[in-house]
Amino acid sequence: MASVQEPCKLLRKCRDVMARPHKAYPPISSIPRTPEARLHAPPSTATSVLYLAYGSNLCAETFLGVRGIRPISQINVSAPTLDLVFDLPGVPYLEPCFANTALRKVPKLPDPTNPPKVPPINPPWLTAAEGSDQHEENGVAVVPSQDARWTKGLVGVVYEVTPEDYGTILATEGGGSSYADILIPCFALPPRISVPEKPPIDLPKPFFAHTLFAPSIPEEGDGNEGDATAGDGPKKPDDPRNKWYWRFIRRPHRDDPAYSQASARYLKLITDGAREHELPDDYQRYLSNLQAYTITTWKQSVGRLIMLFTMLPFFFIVIFGSRLLADKQGRVPLWLAGTMAVVQNMTWMFYDAVLKPIFGDGERTQDKEGHGSRGWWRRQGRGADEETARLLD
């Protein structure tokens, strides 16, 4: 076991040295709040770009230190049309997934002629029995992390950056191979003060900002309702998705986008950034309740070691290739983007076919018996199992 841990420690130390900021960076508190006049100007001008950050770029260590960005101003915002998800595949056993955004599914208006049935309120004794896994913080019951949900849209920070810095952001985020640059409406959040000097009277006005978005592309786009490609119709004979090579050059994605868990290192960057920017308390609690991927067996440690050595060349390609070959807009050459997609897709194919059956789950924390912390039987049959247990008691 020691022979497995020593190379891991060596490579981890090398990674930390490479990612460590080479020069000091200013604190988040020193960046001024974006003025209203700039918010309602075009999102891209000759002097600045409005960029919405929601993942590790919230953290000063990453955004200001590692990437060397120097924002002109910043403002906390809510983007109600998006949700925070972790469905962008990373590296199994190391960084299973990264933050992404998804379009929120707005429910249809209820039919006034057919009102929904109100479910019965559980008695106190039943609530206590079902909530046995809960714990209390300051007298408030906290729901277990795997059941945590956030239904209020995306919360993040809009940075005003120079066009040169925005090109650096795109280059360090894959140079256009992982994310697409889109415009999204945002609402400014008021600063955290107890009593406002000038209470807001007018309705909040949205403004547009750039953000990075990786759409989830399913295998089939038959136009069914709820499909991510609804309305595209069936695939045509000349559709590239019919070609044998499509599985290698497509944007990497997983069959169950909600299955993977981000690493503890990555989640800490997000929670640290949310605390530094003083994002809403309930959103910070949601982020703190997210469960990180944890290795629980020695087989997973071996799988992690294999990934460390096999993915190291790809790591250098992504870091150095995207920075050296990206243009002024932060876009990498097409051949490099294709190479990155092929390597990542082959990595996940190798994981699904070989590593996972032998070494265990590299995306989600599993217990000692080898089962995932959220199996399909727990998601589908939890209510039935609890009812059966009550009958047996």
Coordinates of C-alpha atoms in Angstrom, one line a residue:
M1 CA 0.0 0.0 0.0
A2 CA 2.9 2.3 0.8
S3 CA 4.3 1.7 -2.8
V4 CA 1.0 3.0 -4.2
Q5 CA 0.8 6.0 -2.0
E6 CA 4.4 7.3 -2.5
P7 CA 4.0 8.0 -6.3
C8 CA 0.6 9.6 -5.7
K9 CA 2.2 11.9 -3.1
L10 CA 5.0 12.8 -5.5
L11 CA 2.7 13.6 -8.4
R12 CA 0.4 15.5 -6.1
K13 CA 3.2 17.6 -4.9
C14 CA 4.3 18.3 -8.5
R15 CA 0.8 19.3 -9.4
D16 CA 0.6 21.6 -6.4
V17 CA 3.9 23.2 -7.3
M18 CA 2.8 23.8 -11.0
A19 CA -0.6 25.2 -9.9
R20 CA 0.8 27.4 -7.1
P21 CA 0.6 31.2 -7.9
H22 CA 4.0 32.6 -8.8
K23 CA 3.1 36.1 -7.5
A24 CA 0.9 37.7 -5.0
Y25 CA -2.6 38.6 -5.9
P26 CA -5.0 41.2 -4.4
P27 CA -7.8 40.1 -2.1
I28 CA -11.3 39.8 -3.4
S29 CA -12.5 42.7 -1.2
S30 CA -10.2 45.1 -3.1
I31 CA -12.2 44.7 -6.3
P32 CA -14.9 47.4 -6.6
R33 CA -18.5 46.7 -7.3
T34 CA -19.5 47.0 -10.9
P35 CA -21.4 50.3 -11.5
E36 CA -25.0 50.2 -12.9
A37 CA -23.9 52.1 -16.1
R38 CA -21.5 49.3 -17.0
L39 CA -24.1 46.5 -16.3
H40 CA -26.6 47.9 -18.7
A41 CA -24.0 48.6 -21.4
P42 CA -23.2 45.8 -24.0
P43 CA -21.6 42.8 -22.4
S44 CA -18.6 43.1 -24.6
T45 CA -17.0 46.5 -25.4
A46 CA -13.6 47.5 -26.6
T47 CA -12.3 47.9 -23.1
S48 CA -14.0 45.2 -21.0
V49 CA -16.1 42.0 -21.0
L50 CA -18.7 40.9 -18.5
Y51 CA -18.0 37.3 -17.5
L52 CA -20.2 35.1 -15.2
A53 CA -18.2 32.7 -13.1
Y54 CA -19.8 29.9 -11.2
G55 CA -17.1 27.2 -10.6
S56 CA -13.5 27.2 -9.4
N57 CA -13.2 30.7 -10.9
L58 CA -15.1 32.0 -7.9
C59 CA -12.0 31.3 -5.8
A60 CA -9.3 34.0 -5.7
E61 CA -6.5 31.4 -5.5
T62 CA -7.6 30.0 -8.9
F63 CA -8.9 33.1 -10.7
L64 CA -6.5 35.8 -9.5
G65 CA -3.5 33.6 -8.5
V66 CA -3.2 30.6 -10.9
R67 CA -4.8 32.3 -13.9
G68 CA -3.5 35.7 -13.2
I69 CA -6.7 37.6 -14.0
R70 CA -7.1 41.1 -12.7
P71 CA -10.8 42.0 -12.7
I72 CA -11.8 45.7 -13.2
S73 CA -14.9 45.2 -11.0
Q74 CA -17.2 42.4 -9.8
I75 CA -20.8 41.9 -8.7
N76 CA -22.8 39.0 -7.2
V77 CA -25.6 37.9 -9.4
S78 CA -28.4 35.4 -9.9
A79 CA -29.0 33.7 -13.3
P80 CA -32.5 32.2 -13.0
T81 CA -32.4 30.5 -16.4
L82 CA -29.5 28.2 -15.5
D83 CA -28.7 25.6 -12.9
L84 CA -25.4 24.5 -11.5
V85 CA -24.5 20.9 -12.5
F86 CA -21.5 18.7 -12.3
D87 CA -21.8 16.8 -15.6
L88 CA -18.6 17.8 -17.4
P89 CA -16.5 14.6 -17.4
G90 CA -13.0 14.9 -16.1
V91 CA -10.6 12.1 -15.1
P92 CA -11.8 9.0 -13.3
Y93 CA -10.4 8.5 -9.8
L94 CA -8.8 12.0 -9.9
E95 CA -11.2 14.7 -11.0
P96 CA -14.4 12.8 -11.9
C97 CA -16.3 15.9 -13.1
F98 CA -16.3 19.6 -13.3
A99 CA -18.9 22.4 -12.9
N100 CA -21.2 23.2 -15.7
T101 CA -24.5 24.9 -16.3
A102 CA -27.7 23.5 -17.6
L103 CA -30.9 25.2 -18.8
R104 CA -33.6 25.1 -16.1
K105 CA -36.7 23.2 -16.9
V106 CA -39.5 25.6 -16.1
P107 CA -42.6 23.6 -15.1
K108 CA -45.8 24.2 -17.0
L109 CA -48.6 26.2 -15.4
P110 CA -51.1 24.1 -13.5
D111 CA -54.5 23.4 -15.0
P112 CA -57.0 25.4 -13.0
T113 CA -59.7 22.8 -13.8
N114 CA -57.6 20.0 -12.4
P115 CA -55.8 21.2 -9.3
P116 CA -53.0 18.9 -7.9
K117 CA -53.8 16.8 -4.9
V118 CA -52.3 18.0 -1.7
P119 CA -50.2 15.2 -0.1
P120 CA -50.9 14.4 3.5
I121 CA -48.7 16.0 6.2
N122 CA -46.5 13.4 7.9
P123 CA -47.0 13.1 11.7
P124 CA -44.1 14.2 13.9
W125 CA -43.2 10.6 14.8
L126 CA -43.0 9.6 11.2
T127 CA -40.9 12.6 10.3
A128 CA -38.5 11.8 13.1
A129 CA -38.2 8.2 12.0
E130 CA -37.5 9.1 8.4
G131 CA -35.1 11.8 9.4
S132 CA -32.9 9.6 11.5
D133 CA -30.0 10.2 9.1
Q134 CA -30.2 14.0 9.7
H135 CA -27.9 15.9 12.0
E136 CA -28.3 19.3 13.6
E137 CA -26.2 22.4 13.2
N138 CA -27.0 25.1 15.7
G139 CA -30.4 23.5 16.4
V140 CA -31.4 23.3 12.7
A141 CA -31.9 19.9 11.1
V142 CA -29.6 19.4 8.1
V143 CA -30.6 17.2 5.2
P144 CA -28.0 14.6 4.1
S145 CA -25.8 15.8 1.3
Q146 CA -26.9 13.3 -1.3
D147 CA -30.5 14.6 -0.9
A148 CA -29.6 18.3 -1.1
R149 CA -31.3 20.2 -3.8
W150 CA -31.1 23.8 -5.1
T151 CA -34.1 25.1 -7.0
K152 CA -33.4 28.8 -7.1
G153 CA -31.3 29.0 -10.2
L154 CA -27.6 29.7 -10.6
V155 CA -25.8 32.0 -8.2
G156 CA -22.4 33.4 -9.2
V157 CA -20.2 36.4 -9.8
V158 CA -19.9 38.6 -12.8
Y159 CA -16.4 39.9 -13.3
E160 CA -15.6 42.8 -15.5
V161 CA -12.4 41.9 -17.2
T162 CA -10.3 43.2 -20.1
P163 CA -10.6 41.4 -23.5
E164 CA -7.0 40.1 -23.0
D165 CA -7.9 38.6 -19.7
Y166 CA -11.1 37.1 -21.1
G167 CA -9.0 35.4 -23.8
T168 CA -6.9 33.9 -21.0
I169 CA -10.0 32.6 -19.3
L170 CA -11.1 30.8 -22.5
A171 CA -7.7 29.4 -23.1
T172 CA -7.4 28.0 -19.5
E173 CA -10.9 26.5 -19.8
G174 CA -10.0 24.3 -22.8
G175 CA -9.8 26.9 -25.5
G176 CA -13.4 26.3 -26.7
S177 CA -13.1 22.5 -26.7
S178 CA -14.9 22.0 -23.4
Y179 CA -17.3 25.0 -23.2
A180 CA -19.2 27.2 -25.5
D181 CA -19.4 31.0 -24.9
I182 CA -23.0 32.1 -24.5
L183 CA -24.9 35.2 -23.3
I184 CA -27.1 34.8 -20.3
P185 CA -29.4 37.3 -18.4
C186 CA -28.4 38.1 -14.9
F187 CA -29.8 39.9 -11.9
A188 CA -27.6 41.8 -9.6
L189 CA -27.7 40.8 -5.9
P190 CA -27.7 43.5 -3.3
P191 CA -24.6 43.8 -1.1
R192 CA -24.8 42.2 2.3
I193 CA -25.8 45.0 4.6
S194 CA -28.2 45.0 7.5
V195 CA -30.2 48.2 6.7
P196 CA -29.9 49.7 3.2
E197 CA -29.3 53.4 3.0
K198 CA -31.5 53.6 0.0
P199 CA -34.1 50.9 0.0
P200 CA -34.7 49.5 -3.6
I201 CA -38.0 50.6 -5.1
D202 CA -37.7 49.8 -8.7
L203 CA -38.0 46.2 -10.0
P204 CA -34.6 44.6 -10.7
K205 CA -33.4 45.0 -14.3
P206 CA -31.6 42.1 -16.0
F207 CA -28.3 42.6 -17.8
F208 CA -26.4 40.2 -20.1
A209 CA -23.0 38.6 -19.4
H210 CA -20.9 36.0 -21.1
T211 CA -20.6 32.6 -19.4
L212 CA -19.2 29.1 -20.3
F213 CA -21.7 26.4 -21.1
A214 CA -21.2 22.8 -22.2
P215 CA -24.4 21.4 -23.7
S216 CA -25.3 17.8 -23.0
I217 CA -25.6 16.0 -26.4
P218 CA -27.4 12.7 -26.2
E219 CA -26.9 9.8 -28.6
E220 CA -30.3 10.1 -30.2
G221 CA -32.1 13.3 -31.1
D222 CA -35.5 12.1 -32.1
G223 CA -37.3 15.3 -31.3
N224 CA -39.3 13.9 -28.4
E225 CA -40.4 16.3 -25.7
G226 CA -37.8 16.6 -23.0
D227 CA -35.0 15.6 -25.3
A228 CA -32.0 18.0 -25.3
T229 CA -32.2 18.0 -29.1
A230 CA -36.0 18.2 -29.3
G231 CA -37.1 19.7 -32.6
D232 CA -34.1 18.5 -34.6
G233 CA -35.9 15.5 -35.9
P234 CA -34.4 12.1 -36.8
K235 CA -30.8 11.8 -37.9
K236 CA -30.2 12.1 -41.6
P237 CA -28.0 9.6 -43.5
D238 CA -25.2 12.2 -43.9
D239 CA -25.4 13.2 -40.2
P240 CA -21.9 12.9 -38.7
R241 CA -23.4 11.1 -35.7
N242 CA -23.9 8.1 -38.0
K243 CA -20.2 7.9 -38.7
W244 CA -18.0 5.4 -36.8
Y245 CA -15.6 8.1 -35.7
W246 CA -18.3 10.2 -34.0
R247 CA -17.9 8.4 -30.7
F248 CA -14.3 9.6 -30.6
I249 CA -14.6 13.2 -31.6
R250 CA -17.9 14.1 -29.9
R251 CA -18.0 16.3 -26.8
P252 CA -17.4 13.9 -23.9
H253 CA -20.5 13.2 -21.8
R254 CA -21.8 10.5 -19.5
D255 CA -25.0 8.5 -19.7
D256 CA -26.1 9.7 -16.2
P257 CA -25.0 13.3 -15.9
A258 CA -26.1 13.5 -12.2
Y259 CA -24.1 10.4 -11.2
S260 CA -20.5 11.8 -10.9
Q261 CA -19.2 13.5 -7.8
A262 CA -16.6 16.3 -7.9
S263 CA -13.4 15.9 -6.0
A264 CA -12.9 17.4 -2.5
R265 CA -10.2 19.7 -3.9
Y266 CA -12.5 21.1 -6.6
L267 CA -15.5 21.5 -4.3
K268 CA -13.3 23.4 -1.8
L269 CA -12.4 25.9 -4.5
I270 CA -16.0 26.6 -5.1
T271 CA -17.0 26.8 -1.5
D272 CA -14.0 29.0 -0.7
G273 CA -15.0 31.3 -3.5
A274 CA -18.6 31.5 -2.4
R275 CA -17.4 32.5 1.1
E276 CA -15.0 35.1 -0.2
H277 CA -17.7 36.7 -2.3
E278 CA -20.3 36.4 0.5
L279 CA -22.8 34.7 -1.7
P280 CA -26.2 34.0 -0.1
D281 CA -26.0 31.9 3.0
D282 CA -28.5 29.3 1.7
Y283 CA -26.5 28.9 -1.4
Q284 CA -23.3 28.4 0.6
R285 CA -25.1 25.8 2.7
Y286 CA -26.1 24.0 -0.5
L287 CA -22.5 24.0 -1.8
S288 CA -21.2 22.7 1.6
N289 CA -23.6 19.8 1.5
L290 CA -22.4 18.5 -1.8
Q291 CA -20.7 15.2 -1.3
A292 CA -17.2 14.8 -2.7
Y293 CA -15.8 11.8 -4.4
T294 CA -13.8 9.7 -2.0
I295 CA -11.6 6.6 -2.6
T296 CA -12.7 3.9 -0.1
T297 CA -10.8 0.8 -1.3
W298 CA -7.3 -0.1 -2.2
K299 CA -8.4 -1.1 -5.7
Q300 CA -9.6 2.4 -6.4
S301 CA -6.2 3.6 -5.2
V302 CA -4.6 1.4 -7.9
G303 CA -7.0 2.7 -10.5
R304 CA -6.1 6.2 -9.5
L305 CA -2.4 5.5 -9.8
I306 CA -3.0 4.1 -13.3
M307 CA -4.9 7.3 -14.3
L308 CA -2.1 9.4 -12.9
F309 CA 0.4 7.9 -15.2
T310 CA -1.7 7.4 -18.3
M311 CA -3.3 10.9 -18.1
L312 CA -0.1 12.8 -17.4
P313 CA 0.7 13.5 -21.1
F314 CA -2.8 14.7 -21.7
F315 CA -2.5 17.0 -18.6
F316 CA 0.5 18.7 -20.2
I317 CA -1.3 19.0 -23.6
V318 CA -4.3 20.7 -22.0
I319 CA -2.3 23.1 -19.8
F320 CA 0.6 24.0 -22.0
G321 CA -0.9 23.4 -25.5
S322 CA -4.0 25.5 -24.9
R323 CA -2.0 28.4 -23.5
L324 CA 0.7 28.3 -26.1
L325 CA -1.5 27.7 -29.2
A326 CA -4.6 29.7 -28.3
D327 CA -5.3 32.8 -30.3
K328 CA -6.1 36.3 -28.9
Q329 CA -9.8 35.1 -28.4
G330 CA -8.6 32.1 -26.4
R331 CA -9.5 29.5 -29.0
V332 CA -7.2 26.6 -29.6
P333 CA -6.6 25.1 -33.1
L334 CA -9.1 22.6 -34.4
W335 CA -6.6 19.7 -34.4
L336 CA -5.7 20.3 -30.8
A337 CA -9.4 20.5 -29.8
G338 CA -10.0 17.2 -31.7
T339 CA -7.0 15.6 -30.0
M340 CA -8.3 16.6 -26.6
A341 CA -11.7 15.1 -27.4
V342 CA -10.3 11.8 -28.7
V343 CA -8.0 11.3 -25.7
Q344 CA -10.7 12.1 -23.2
N345 CA -13.3 9.9 -24.9
M346 CA -10.8 7.0 -25.1
T347 CA -10.0 7.5 -21.4
W348 CA -13.6 7.0 -20.4
M349 CA -14.0 4.1 -22.8
F350 CA -11.0 2.4 -21.1
Y351 CA -12.4 3.2 -17.7
D352 CA -15.9 1.8 -18.5
A353 CA -14.5 -1.4 -20.2
V354 CA -11.5 -2.2 -18.0
L355 CA -10.8 0.0 -14.9
K356 CA -14.3 0.2 -13.4
P357 CA -15.0 -3.6 -13.5
I358 CA -11.6 -4.3 -11.9
F359 CA -10.8 -1.4 -9.6
G360 CA -14.2 -0.1 -8.7
D361 CA -16.1 3.2 -9.1
G362 CA -14.0 6.2 -10.2
E363 CA -16.9 8.6 -10.3
R364 CA -18.9 8.2 -7.1
T365 CA -18.1 7.3 -3.6
Q366 CA -18.8 3.6 -2.9
D367 CA -19.1 1.8 0.4
K368 CA -16.8 -1.0 1.6
E369 CA -19.0 -3.6 -0.1
G370 CA -18.4 -2.0 -3.5
H371 CA -21.8 -0.4 -4.0
G372 CA -22.2 3.2 -5.0
S373 CA -23.5 5.7 -2.4
R374 CA -26.5 6.3 -4.6
G375 CA -27.5 3.1 -6.5
W376 CA -30.5 2.9 -8.8
W377 CA -32.3 0.8 -6.2
R378 CA -31.9 3.5 -3.6
R379 CA -33.2 6.2 -6.0
Q380 CA -36.2 4.1 -7.3
G381 CA -37.2 2.0 -4.4
R382 CA -36.4 4.0 -1.3
G383 CA -40.0 4.8 -0.5
A384 CA -41.1 1.2 -1.0
D385 CA -38.2 -0.1 1.2
E386 CA -39.2 2.3 4.0
E387 CA -42.8 1.2 3.8
T388 CA -41.9 -2.5 3.9
A389 CA -39.7 -1.9 6.9
R390 CA -42.6 -0.3 8.8
L391 CA -44.8 -3.2 8.0
L392 CA -42.2 -5.7 9.2
D393 CA -41.8 -3.7 12.4

